[in-house]
PDB file of C-alpha atoms and ligand atoms in Angstrom:
ATOM      1  CA  MET E   1     151.952 -35.060 100.894  1.00 97.00           C
ATOM      2  CA  ILE E   2     154.620 -37.612 100.719  1.00 98.00           C
ATOM      3  CA  LEU E   3     158.263 -37.102 101.451  1.00 98.00           C
ATOM      4  CA  LEU E   4     160.937 -38.744  98.895  1.00 98.00           C
ATOM      5  CA  ASP E   5     163.084 -40.344 101.258  1.00 98.00           C
ATOM      6  CA  GLY E   6     166.492 -40.401  99.516  1.00 98.00           C
ATOM      7  CA  LYS E   7     168.200 -41.399 102.781  1.00 98.00           C
ATOM      8  CA  LYS E   8     166.105 -44.587 103.224  1.00 98.00           C
ATOM      9  CA  ILE E   9     166.120 -45.595  99.706  1.00 98.00           C
ATOM     10  CA  SER E  10     169.750 -45.022  99.310  1.00 98.00           C
ATOM     11  CA  SER E  11     170.287 -47.355 101.858  1.00 98.00           C
ATOM     12  CA  GLU E  12     168.352 -49.895 100.727  1.00 98.00           C
ATOM     13  CA  ILE E  13     170.040 -49.750  97.242  1.00 98.00           C
ATOM     14  CA  LYS E  14     173.245 -49.682  98.941  1.00 98.00           C
ATOM     15  CA  GLU E  15     172.368 -53.179 100.803  1.00 98.00           C
ATOM     16  CA  GLU E  16     171.408 -54.342  97.388  1.00 98.00           C
ATOM     17  CA  ILE E  17     174.955 -53.299  96.026  1.00 98.00           C
ATOM     18  CA  ALA E  18     176.727 -54.983  99.036  1.00 98.00           C
ATOM     19  CA  ALA E  19     174.705 -58.327  98.388  1.00 98.00           C
ATOM     20  CA  ALA E  20     175.881 -58.230  94.740  1.00 98.00           C
ATOM     21  CA  VAL E  21     179.399 -57.669  95.970  1.00 98.00           C
ATOM     22  CA  SER E  22     179.230 -60.580  98.477  1.00 98.00           C
ATOM     23  CA  GLU E  23     178.330 -62.797  95.219  1.00 97.00           C
ATOM     24  CA  ILE E  24     181.030 -61.400  93.153  1.00 97.00           C
ATOM     25  CA  LYS E  25     183.494 -62.312  96.065  1.00 97.00           C
ATOM     26  CA  GLN E  26     182.030 -65.739  96.480  1.00 97.00           C
ATOM     27  CA  SER E  27     182.278 -66.741  92.789  1.00 97.00           C
ATOM     28  CA  GLY E  28     185.882 -65.189  92.495  1.00 96.00           C
ATOM     29  CA  GLY E  29     184.781 -62.303  90.051  1.00 95.00           C
ATOM     30  CA  LYS E  30     186.361 -58.770  90.136  1.00 96.00           C
ATOM     31  CA  VAL E  31     185.639 -56.755  93.052  1.00 98.00           C
ATOM     32  CA  PRO E  32     184.773 -53.186  91.832  1.00 98.00           C
ATOM     33  CA  HIS E  33     187.394 -50.646  92.332  1.00 98.00           C
ATOM     34  CA  LEU E  34     186.928 -46.768  92.288  1.00 98.00           C
ATOM     35  CA  ALA E  35     189.577 -44.232  91.861  1.00 98.00           C
ATOM     36  CA  ALA E  36     188.735 -40.915  92.827  1.00 98.00           C
ATOM     37  CA  MET E  37     191.028 -38.191  92.284  1.00 98.00           C
ATOM     38  CA  ILE E  38     191.128 -34.735  94.047  1.00 98.00           C
ATOM     39  CA  VAL E  39     193.255 -31.595  93.201  1.00 98.00           C
ATOM     40  CA  GLY E  40     194.048 -29.129  95.748  1.00 96.00           C
ATOM     41  CA  SER E  41     191.778 -29.072  98.884  1.00 91.00           C
ATOM     42  CA  ASP E  42     188.685 -27.325  98.122  1.00 90.00           C
ATOM     43  CA  GLY E  43     186.714 -27.863 101.146  1.00 90.00           C
ATOM     44  CA  ALA E  44     183.310 -28.942  99.597  1.00 90.00           C
ATOM     45  CA  SER E  45     185.115 -31.170  97.474  1.00 94.00           C
ATOM     46  CA  GLU E  46     187.165 -32.865 100.051  1.00 94.00           C
ATOM     47  CA  THR E  47     183.777 -33.712 101.793  1.00 93.00           C
ATOM     48  CA  TYR E  48     182.205 -35.031  98.669  1.00 94.00           C
ATOM     49  CA  VAL E  49     185.287 -37.369  97.864  1.00 96.00           C
ATOM     50  CA  ALA E  50     185.357 -38.415 101.632  1.00 96.00           C
ATOM     51  CA  HIS E  51     181.604 -39.544 101.303  1.00 96.00           C
ATOM     52  CA  LYS E  52     182.263 -41.295  97.998  1.00 97.00           C
ATOM     53  CA  VAL E  53     185.105 -43.567  99.618  1.00 98.00           C
ATOM     54  CA  LYS E  54     183.234 -44.008 102.672  1.00 97.00           C
ATOM     55  CA  ALA E  55     180.283 -45.425 100.429  1.00 98.00           C
ATOM     56  CA  CYS E  56     182.692 -47.557  98.745  1.00 98.00           C
ATOM     57  CA  GLU E  57     183.806 -49.094 102.016  1.00 98.00           C
ATOM     58  CA  GLN E  58     180.262 -49.582 103.028  1.00 97.00           C
ATOM     59  CA  VAL E  59     179.311 -52.006 100.010  1.00 98.00           C
ATOM     60  CA  GLY E  60     182.524 -53.815 100.016  1.00 98.00           C
ATOM     61  CA  PHE E  61     184.102 -52.020  96.809  1.00 98.00           C
ATOM     62  CA  LYS E  62     187.751 -51.160  96.780  1.00 98.00           C
ATOM     63  CA  SER E  63     188.569 -47.585  96.415  1.00 98.00           C
ATOM     64  CA  THR E  64     191.747 -45.666  95.820  1.00 98.00           C
ATOM     65  CA  LEU E  65     191.989 -41.954  96.651  1.00 98.00           C
ATOM     66  CA  VAL E  66     194.721 -39.943  94.338  1.00 98.00           C
ATOM     67  CA  ARG E  67     195.647 -36.556  95.565  1.00 97.00           C
ATOM     68  CA  MET E  68     197.413 -33.937  93.626  1.00 97.00           C
ATOM     69  CA  GLU E  69     198.632 -30.714  94.715  1.00 98.00           C
ATOM     70  CA  ALA E  70     196.770 -27.706  93.665  1.00 98.00           C
ATOM     71  CA  ASP E  71     199.679 -26.180  91.368  1.00 98.00           C
ATOM     72  CA  ILE E  72     199.945 -29.565  89.445  1.00 98.00           C
ATOM     73  CA  GLU E  73     200.859 -29.137  85.925  1.00 98.00           C
ATOM     74  CA  GLU E  74     197.903 -30.004  83.645  1.00 98.00           C
ATOM     75  CA  ALA E  75     200.031 -32.546  81.361  1.00 98.00           C
ATOM     76  CA  LEU E  76     201.081 -34.370  84.712  1.00 98.00           C
ATOM     77  CA  LEU E  77     197.420 -34.751  85.855  1.00 98.00           C
ATOM     78  CA  LEU E  78     196.804 -35.955  82.236  1.00 98.00           C
ATOM     79  CA  ALA E  79     199.617 -38.706  82.519  1.00 98.00           C
ATOM     80  CA  LYS E  80     198.221 -39.845  85.666  1.00 98.00           C
ATOM     81  CA  ILE E  81     194.756 -40.140  84.073  1.00 98.00           C
ATOM     82  CA  ASP E  82     196.405 -42.169  81.401  1.00 98.00           C
ATOM     83  CA  GLU E  83     198.030 -44.503  84.140  1.00 98.00           C
ATOM     84  CA  ILE E  84     194.725 -44.873  85.806  1.00 98.00           C
ATOM     85  CA  ASN E  85     193.084 -45.613  82.541  1.00 98.00           C
ATOM     86  CA  GLU E  86     195.643 -48.493  81.629  1.00 98.00           C
ATOM     87  CA  ASN E  87     195.422 -49.840  85.216  1.00 98.00           C
ATOM     88  CA  ASP E  88     193.086 -53.034  84.751  1.00 98.00           C
ATOM     89  CA  ASP E  89     192.455 -53.258  88.435  1.00 98.00           C
ATOM     90  CA  ILE E  90     190.613 -50.032  88.444  1.00 98.00           C
ATOM     91  CA  ASP E  91     187.041 -49.968  87.013  1.00 98.00           C
ATOM     92  CA  GLY E  92     186.370 -46.596  87.464  1.00 98.00           C
ATOM     93  CA  LEU E  93     187.730 -43.231  87.416  1.00 98.00           C
ATOM     94  CA  ILE E  94     186.086 -40.049  88.681  1.00 98.00           C
ATOM     95  CA  VAL E  95     188.079 -36.592  88.938  1.00 98.00           C
ATOM     96  CA  GLN E  96     186.293 -34.322  91.472  1.00 98.00           C
ATOM     97  CA  LEU E  97     185.391 -31.147  89.940  1.00 96.00           C
ATOM     98  CA  PRO E  98     185.963 -28.021  90.198  1.00 96.00           C
ATOM     99  CA  LEU E  99     189.391 -28.187  89.380  1.00 97.00           C
ATOM    100  CA  PRO E 100     192.050 -25.298  89.671  1.00 97.00           C
ATOM    101  CA  SER E 101     191.459 -22.560  86.669  1.00 97.00           C
ATOM    102  CA  HIS E 102     194.709 -23.488  85.213  1.00 98.00           C
ATOM    103  CA  ILE E 103     193.686 -26.815  84.310  1.00 98.00           C
ATOM    104  CA  SER E 104     191.063 -27.611  81.398  1.00 98.00           C
ATOM    105  CA  GLU E 105     188.225 -29.383  82.729  1.00 98.00           C
ATOM    106  CA  GLU E 106     187.362 -30.332  79.325  1.00 98.00           C
ATOM    107  CA  LYS E 107     190.718 -31.866  78.414  1.00 98.00           C
ATOM    108  CA  VAL E 108     190.666 -33.833  81.776  1.00 98.00           C
ATOM    109  CA  ILE E 109     187.137 -35.075  81.065  1.00 98.00           C
ATOM    110  CA  ASP E 110     188.124 -36.000  77.420  1.00 98.00           C
ATOM    111  CA  ARG E 111     191.031 -37.957  78.777  1.00 98.00           C
ATOM    112  CA  ILE E 112     189.113 -40.176  81.268  1.00 98.00           C
ATOM    113  CA  SER E 113     188.359 -43.509  79.455  1.00 98.00           C
ATOM    114  CA  TYR E 114     184.738 -43.643  78.507  1.00 98.00           C
ATOM    115  CA  ARG E 115     184.602 -47.167  79.661  1.00 98.00           C
ATOM    116  CA  LYS E 116     185.744 -45.936  82.888  1.00 98.00           C
ATOM    117  CA  ASP E 117     183.858 -42.699  83.322  1.00 98.00           C
ATOM    118  CA  VAL E 118     181.350 -43.607  85.954  1.00 98.00           C
ATOM    119  CA  ASP E 119     180.520 -40.207  86.572  1.00 98.00           C
ATOM    120  CA  GLY E 120     178.826 -39.910  82.925  1.00 98.00           C
ATOM    121  CA  PHE E 121     180.736 -36.526  81.863  1.00 98.00           C
ATOM    122  CA  HIS E 122     182.665 -37.851  78.778  1.00 98.00           C
ATOM    123  CA  PRO E 123     181.351 -36.862  75.506  1.00 98.00           C
ATOM    124  CA  VAL E 124     180.786 -40.305  74.597  1.00 98.00           C
ATOM    125  CA  ASN E 125     178.710 -41.256  77.479  1.00 98.00           C
ATOM    126  CA  VAL E 126     176.627 -38.030  77.393  1.00 98.00           C
ATOM    127  CA  GLY E 127     176.226 -38.440  73.354  1.00 98.00           C
ATOM    128  CA  ARG E 128     175.066 -42.344  73.752  1.00 98.00           C
ATOM    129  CA  LEU E 129     172.438 -40.862  76.473  1.00 98.00           C
ATOM    130  CA  PHE E 130     171.154 -38.470  73.785  1.00 98.00           C
ATOM    131  CA  ILE E 131     170.587 -41.236  71.323  1.00 98.00           C
ATOM    132  CA  ASP E 132     169.333 -44.012  73.601  1.00 97.00           C
ATOM    133  CA  GLN E 133     172.376 -45.987  73.733  1.00 98.00           C
ATOM    134  CA  PRO E 134     173.410 -47.509  77.069  1.00 97.00           C
ATOM    135  CA  SER E 135     175.915 -45.191  78.751  1.00 98.00           C
ATOM    136  CA  TYR E 136     177.233 -44.070  82.189  1.00 98.00           C
ATOM    137  CA  ILE E 137     174.496 -41.481  83.311  1.00 98.00           C
ATOM    138  CA  SER E 138     175.703 -38.609  85.753  1.00 98.00           C
ATOM    139  CA  ALA E 139     175.079 -39.326  89.184  1.00 98.00           C
ATOM    140  CA  THR E 140     172.272 -36.647  90.219  1.00 98.00           C
ATOM    141  CA  PRO E 141     169.902 -37.190  87.339  1.00 98.00           C
ATOM    142  CA  ASN E 142     170.345 -40.797  87.529  1.00 98.00           C
ATOM    143  CA  GLY E 143     169.637 -40.677  91.281  1.00 98.00           C
ATOM    144  CA  ILE E 144     166.450 -38.817  90.649  1.00 98.00           C
ATOM    145  CA  VAL E 145     165.258 -41.114  88.246  1.00 98.00           C
ATOM    146  CA  GLU E 146     165.770 -43.963  90.827  1.00 98.00           C
ATOM    147  CA  LEU E 147     163.742 -42.151  93.281  1.00 98.00           C
ATOM    148  CA  ILE E 148     160.940 -41.553  90.772  1.00 98.00           C
ATOM    149  CA  LYS E 149     160.816 -45.417  90.071  1.00 98.00           C
ATOM    150  CA  ARG E 150     160.909 -46.638  93.705  1.00 98.00           C
ATOM    151  CA  TYR E 151     158.288 -44.409  94.393  1.00 98.00           C
ATOM    152  CA  LYS E 152     156.531 -45.428  91.123  1.00 98.00           C
ATOM    153  CA  ILE E 153     155.809 -41.937  90.360  1.00 98.00           C
ATOM    154  CA  GLU E 154     153.845 -41.459  87.207  1.00 98.00           C
ATOM    155  CA  THR E 155     155.640 -39.529  84.183  1.00 99.00           C
ATOM    156  CA  SER E 156     153.956 -40.392  81.018  1.00 98.00           C
ATOM    157  CA  GLY E 157     152.366 -37.507  79.564  1.00 98.00           C
ATOM    158  CA  LYS E 158     153.241 -35.270  82.475  1.00 99.00           C
ATOM    159  CA  ASN E 159     154.555 -31.884  82.119  1.00 99.00           C
ATOM    160  CA  CYS E 160     157.912 -32.201  83.583  1.00 99.00           C
ATOM    161  CA  VAL E 161     159.545 -28.652  83.902  1.00 99.00           C
ATOM    162  CA  VAL E 162     163.272 -28.695  84.829  1.00 99.00           C
ATOM    163  CA  LEU E 163     165.042 -25.321  86.087  1.00 98.00           C
ATOM    164  CA  GLY E 164     168.657 -25.253  85.397  1.00 98.00           C
ATOM    165  CA  ARG E 165     170.679 -26.151  82.032  1.00 98.00           C
ATOM    166  CA  SER E 166     173.890 -27.577  83.443  1.00 98.00           C
ATOM    167  CA  ASN E 167     176.056 -30.399  81.577  1.00 97.00           C
ATOM    168  CA  ILE E 168     175.711 -32.384  84.830  1.00 97.00           C
ATOM    169  CA  VAL E 169     172.190 -32.090  86.093  1.00 98.00           C
ATOM    170  CA  GLY E 170     169.471 -30.087  84.133  1.00 98.00           C
ATOM    171  CA  LYS E 171     170.526 -30.959  80.709  1.00 98.00           C
ATOM    172  CA  PRO E 172     170.907 -34.740  80.990  1.00 98.00           C
ATOM    173  CA  MET E 173     167.567 -34.615  83.535  1.00 98.00           C
ATOM    174  CA  ALA E 174     165.642 -33.331  80.377  1.00 98.00           C
ATOM    175  CA  VAL E 175     166.674 -35.996  78.196  1.00 98.00           C
ATOM    176  CA  LEU E 176     165.864 -38.748  80.742  1.00 98.00           C
ATOM    177  CA  MET E 177     162.421 -37.297  81.284  1.00 98.00           C
ATOM    178  CA  ALA E 178     161.587 -36.932  77.415  1.00 98.00           C
ATOM    179  CA  ARG E 179     163.055 -40.484  76.323  1.00 98.00           C
ATOM    180  CA  LYS E 180     160.630 -43.338  75.717  1.00 98.00           C
ATOM    181  CA  GLY E 181     159.589 -45.676  78.420  1.00 98.00           C
ATOM    182  CA  TYR E 182     159.361 -45.386  82.209  1.00 98.00           C
ATOM    183  CA  PRO E 183     160.484 -43.061  83.712  1.00 98.00           C
ATOM    184  CA  GLY E 184     160.394 -40.761  80.951  1.00 98.00           C
ATOM    185  CA  ASP E 185     157.499 -40.183  78.129  1.00 98.00           C
ATOM    186  CA  ALA E 186     157.220 -36.647  79.673  1.00 99.00           C
ATOM    187  CA  THR E 187     156.554 -33.324  78.111  1.00 99.00           C
ATOM    188  CA  VAL E 188     159.861 -31.414  79.081  1.00 99.00           C
ATOM    189  CA  THR E 189     160.220 -27.893  79.343  1.00 99.00           C
ATOM    190  CA  LEU E 190     164.092 -26.643  80.184  1.00 98.00           C
ATOM    191  CA  CYS E 191     164.249 -23.433  81.917  1.00 98.00           C
ATOM    192  CA  HIS E 192     167.280 -21.228  82.724  1.00 98.00           C
ATOM    193  CA  SER E 193     168.146 -17.716  83.653  1.00 96.00           C
ATOM    194  CA  ARG E 194     166.808 -16.237  80.490  1.00 98.00           C
ATOM    195  CA  THR E 195     163.521 -18.049  80.487  1.00 98.00           C
ATOM    196  CA  MET E 196     160.379 -15.453  80.138  1.00 98.00           C
ATOM    197  CA  ASN E 197     157.731 -16.012  82.948  1.00 98.00           C
ATOM    198  CA  ILE E 198     159.273 -18.783  84.802  1.00 98.00           C
ATOM    199  CA  GLU E 199     156.737 -18.716  87.472  1.00 98.00           C
ATOM    200  CA  ALA E 200     154.012 -19.354  84.937  1.00 98.00           C
ATOM    201  CA  VAL E 201     155.680 -22.146  83.422  1.00 98.00           C
ATOM    202  CA  CYS E 202     156.420 -23.754  86.870  1.00 98.00           C
ATOM    203  CA  ARG E 203     152.861 -23.480  87.715  1.00 98.00           C
ATOM    204  CA  ASN E 204     152.072 -25.919  84.409  1.00 98.00           C
ATOM    205  CA  ALA E 205     154.354 -28.337  85.916  1.00 99.00           C
ATOM    206  CA  ASP E 206     153.109 -31.646  86.946  1.00 99.00           C
ATOM    207  CA  ILE E 207     156.848 -32.803  87.978  1.00 99.00           C
ATOM    208  CA  LEU E 208     159.136 -29.827  88.897  1.00 99.00           C
ATOM    209  CA  ILE E 209     162.654 -30.526  88.837  1.00 99.00           C
ATOM    210  CA  VAL E 210     164.919 -27.782  90.311  1.00 98.00           C
ATOM    211  CA  ALA E 211     168.640 -27.351  89.963  1.00 98.00           C
ATOM    212  CA  MET E 212     169.603 -23.934  89.882  1.00 97.00           C
ATOM    213  CA  GLY E 213     171.811 -23.041  93.039  1.00 95.00           C
ATOM    214  CA  LYS E 214     169.642 -20.281  94.173  1.00 97.00           C
ATOM    215  CA  THR E 215     168.337 -21.049  97.652  1.00 97.00           C
ATOM    216  CA  GLU E 216     164.416 -20.987  98.125  1.00 98.00           C
ATOM    217  CA  PHE E 217     163.804 -19.638  94.632  1.00 98.00           C
ATOM    218  CA  VAL E 218     160.617 -21.890  94.219  1.00 98.00           C
ATOM    219  CA  THR E 219     157.734 -20.364  96.332  1.00 98.00           C
ATOM    220  CA  ALA E 220     154.133 -21.815  96.879  1.00 98.00           C
ATOM    221  CA  ASP E 221     152.667 -19.575  94.133  1.00 98.00           C
ATOM    222  CA  MET E 222     154.725 -21.127  91.618  1.00 98.00           C
ATOM    223  CA  VAL E 223     153.535 -24.607  92.220  1.00 98.00           C
ATOM    224  CA  LYS E 224     150.436 -26.326  91.136  1.00 98.00           C
ATOM    225  CA  GLU E 225     148.411 -28.361  93.521  1.00 98.00           C
ATOM    226  CA  GLY E 226     149.413 -31.968  93.662  1.00 98.00           C
ATOM    227  CA  ALA E 227     152.896 -31.224  91.691  1.00 99.00           C
ATOM    228  CA  VAL E 228     156.030 -33.678  92.442  1.00 99.00           C
ATOM    229  CA  VAL E 229     158.761 -31.397  93.610  1.00 99.00           C
ATOM    230  CA  ILE E 230     162.526 -32.697  93.347  1.00 99.00           C
ATOM    231  CA  ASP E 231     165.089 -30.130  94.738  1.00 98.00           C
ATOM    232  CA  VAL E 232     168.475 -30.577  93.853  1.00 98.00           C
ATOM    233  CA  GLY E 233     169.681 -27.348  95.470  1.00 97.00           C
ATOM    234  CA  ILE E 234     171.669 -27.531  98.513  1.00 95.00           C
ATOM    235  CA  THR E 235     173.381 -24.588  99.684  1.00 94.00           C
ATOM    236  CA  ARG E 236     174.958 -24.002 103.404  1.00 92.00           C
ATOM    237  CA  VAL E 237     174.065 -20.732 104.985  1.00 94.00           C
ATOM    238  CA  LYS E 238     174.508 -19.310 108.366  1.00 95.00           C
ATOM    239  CA  SER E 239     171.769 -19.718 111.124  1.00 96.00           C
ATOM    240  CA  ASP E 240     171.308 -18.705 114.562  1.00 95.00           C
ATOM    241  CA  LYS E 241     168.773 -21.595 115.222  1.00 93.00           C
ATOM    242  CA  THR E 242     171.080 -24.542 114.791  1.00 95.00           C
ATOM    243  CA  LYS E 243     173.997 -25.796 117.127  1.00 94.00           C
ATOM    244  CA  SER E 244     176.632 -25.652 114.440  1.00 94.00           C
ATOM    245  CA  GLY E 245     175.622 -22.246 113.273  1.00 96.00           C
ATOM    246  CA  TRP E 246     174.896 -23.527 109.707  1.00 95.00           C
ATOM    247  CA  LYS E 247     171.837 -24.705 107.870  1.00 95.00           C
ATOM    248  CA  LEU E 248     171.317 -26.303 104.455  1.00 95.00           C
ATOM    249  CA  LEU E 249     168.709 -24.706 101.841  1.00 97.00           C
ATOM    250  CA  GLY E 250     167.608 -26.228  98.956  1.00 98.00           C
ATOM    251  CA  ASP E 251     166.080 -24.159  95.952  1.00 98.00           C
ATOM    252  CA  VAL E 252     162.655 -24.799  97.009  1.00 98.00           C
ATOM    253  CA  LYS E 253     160.913 -22.872  99.779  1.00 98.00           C
ATOM    254  CA  PHE E 254     160.039 -26.212 101.608  1.00 98.00           C
ATOM    255  CA  ASP E 255     157.649 -25.095 104.193  1.00 98.00           C
ATOM    256  CA  GLU E 256     155.122 -23.317 102.193  1.00 98.00           C
ATOM    257  CA  VAL E 257     155.556 -25.452  98.977  1.00 98.00           C
ATOM    258  CA  ALA E 258     155.316 -29.036 100.576  1.00 98.00           C
ATOM    259  CA  PRO E 259     151.640 -28.894 101.595  1.00 98.00           C
ATOM    260  CA  LYS E 260     150.686 -28.398  98.167  1.00 98.00           C
ATOM    261  CA  CYS E 261     152.900 -31.183  96.608  1.00 98.00           C
ATOM    262  CA  SER E 262     151.859 -34.914  95.928  1.00 98.00           C
ATOM    263  CA  TYR E 263     155.568 -35.808  96.636  1.00 99.00           C
ATOM    264  CA  ILE E 264     158.650 -33.442  97.628  1.00 99.00           C
ATOM    265  CA  THR E 265     162.275 -34.246  98.353  1.00 98.00           C
ATOM    266  CA  PRO E 266     163.553 -32.764 101.752  1.00 98.00           C
ATOM    267  CA  VAL E 267     166.964 -31.128 101.837  1.00 98.00           C
ATOM    268  CA  PRO E 268     168.987 -32.628 103.106  1.00 96.00           C
ATOM    269  CA  GLY E 269     168.021 -36.228 102.883  1.00 98.00           C
ATOM    270  CA  GLY E 270     166.276 -36.246  99.360  1.00 98.00           C
ATOM    271  CA  VAL E 271     168.379 -36.155  96.209  1.00 98.00           C
ATOM    272  CA  GLY E 272     171.809 -35.767  97.798  1.00 96.00           C
ATOM    273  CA  PRO E 273     172.071 -39.527  98.838  1.00 97.00           C
ATOM    274  CA  MET E 274     170.679 -40.772  95.882  1.00 98.00           C
ATOM    275  CA  THR E 275     173.666 -39.317  93.925  1.00 98.00           C
ATOM    276  CA  ILE E 276     176.483 -41.509  95.544  1.00 97.00           C
ATOM    277  CA  VAL E 277     174.194 -44.771  95.119  1.00 97.00           C
ATOM    278  CA  SER E 278     174.296 -43.625  91.139  1.00 98.00           C
ATOM    279  CA  LEU E 279     178.098 -43.631  91.559  1.00 98.00           C
ATOM    280  CA  LEU E 280     178.449 -46.995  93.252  1.00 98.00           C
ATOM    281  CA  ASN E 281     175.702 -48.207  90.723  1.00 98.00           C
ATOM    282  CA  ASN E 282     177.982 -47.433  87.863  1.00 98.00           C
ATOM    283  CA  THR E 283     181.184 -48.551  89.358  1.00 98.00           C
ATOM    284  CA  LEU E 284     179.371 -51.936  89.767  1.00 98.00           C
ATOM    285  CA  LYS E 285     178.560 -52.108  86.035  1.00 98.00           C
ATOM    286  CA  ALA E 286     182.036 -50.837  85.179  1.00 98.00           C
ATOM    287  CA  ALA E 287     183.496 -54.030  87.129  1.00 97.00           C
ATOM    288  CA  LYS E 288     180.875 -56.349  85.502  1.00 96.00           C
ATOM    289  CA  ASN E 289     181.743 -54.664  82.204  1.00 95.00           C
ATOM    290  CA  GLU E 290     178.026 -54.515  81.682  1.00 95.00           C
ATOM    291  CA  LEU E 291     178.210 -51.617  79.184  1.00 95.00           C
ATOM    292  CA  TYR E 292     181.541 -51.648  77.307  1.00 95.00           C
ATOM    293  CA  LYS E 293     183.588 -54.825  76.362  1.00 80.00           C
TER     294      LYS E 293
HETATM  295  N1  GUN F   1     181.536 -31.616  91.385  1.00 70.94           N
HETATM  296  C1  GUN F   1     180.264 -31.690  91.932  1.00 70.94           C
HETATM  297  N2  GUN F   1     179.391 -32.726  91.375  1.00 70.94           N
HETATM  298  C2  GUN F   1     180.333 -33.578  91.005  1.00 70.94           C
HETATM  299  C3  GUN F   1     180.266 -35.030  90.619  1.00 70.94           C
HETATM  300  O1  GUN F   1     179.059 -35.679  90.474  1.00 70.94           O
HETATM  301  N3  GUN F   1     181.269 -35.600  90.187  1.00 70.94           N
HETATM  302  C4  GUN F   1     182.466 -34.928  90.039  1.00 70.94           C
HETATM  303  N4  GUN F   1     183.821 -35.736  89.689  1.00 70.94           N
HETATM  304  N5  GUN F   1     182.576 -33.569  90.900  1.00 70.94           N
HETATM  305  C5  GUN F   1     181.464 -33.121  91.195  1.00 70.94           C
END
């Protein structure tokens, strides 16, 4: 069993990005600049955005954190997005989700210029992914693809089962694994809460990608011997065994599943750190105008 070490791979990629930024600076090119908006002060969102801003610093990007009050009017938020869309110094814009309930996530995502949509949430980017055109791809599935590539995991002709059909993880993940080429060329099954016999479907998986947000859902009896298991889940639960009083659990019951796997991601330190480097990579592409002129 080999651990898919997202922590290690993500630091290697960050070094590669930092080297690219140094070259840009030496040649007088555009230093990548990410703007991150946070509305209100949701605890988890604060942590995620702080990680993103810190990662920008580590690789030499500029970053701008835009804070909005939780009760901001939707029209004002949209106006701020327009302002950033028109600011030529800013290459990428993300609005941290979830948003307060009086604000439409759909309207917000639609308003971000697809050219700056480094989260890959805009319908133009999602649509282009669907038809194999270059696009910004959302961070979690893109990070998983990168992990598969770096470990040279075979995907062609494999049965890939994705658990969870969210717009930002499950659905794009299924499209990426099914597309032509490497990583891809897999036979993909997308499962969700209404899937019948989900245990049997999982047992048929050569590659099992789990993104349901249900702690320790996947147990050893659901996993084929030699399978690749990728766990996107990360839930904080109380624990009397750690100093902090908390521990992080994935969607896979790691201790019993790991011995059956050829490869498996740990939680934490697997998929999580890869998502941030996806965002950095997208921002670098945006600064270089690689996708859209
Ligand atoms: N909330 C949870 N994941 C994400 C993400 O990847 N991007 C943004 N903007 N919000 C999120």
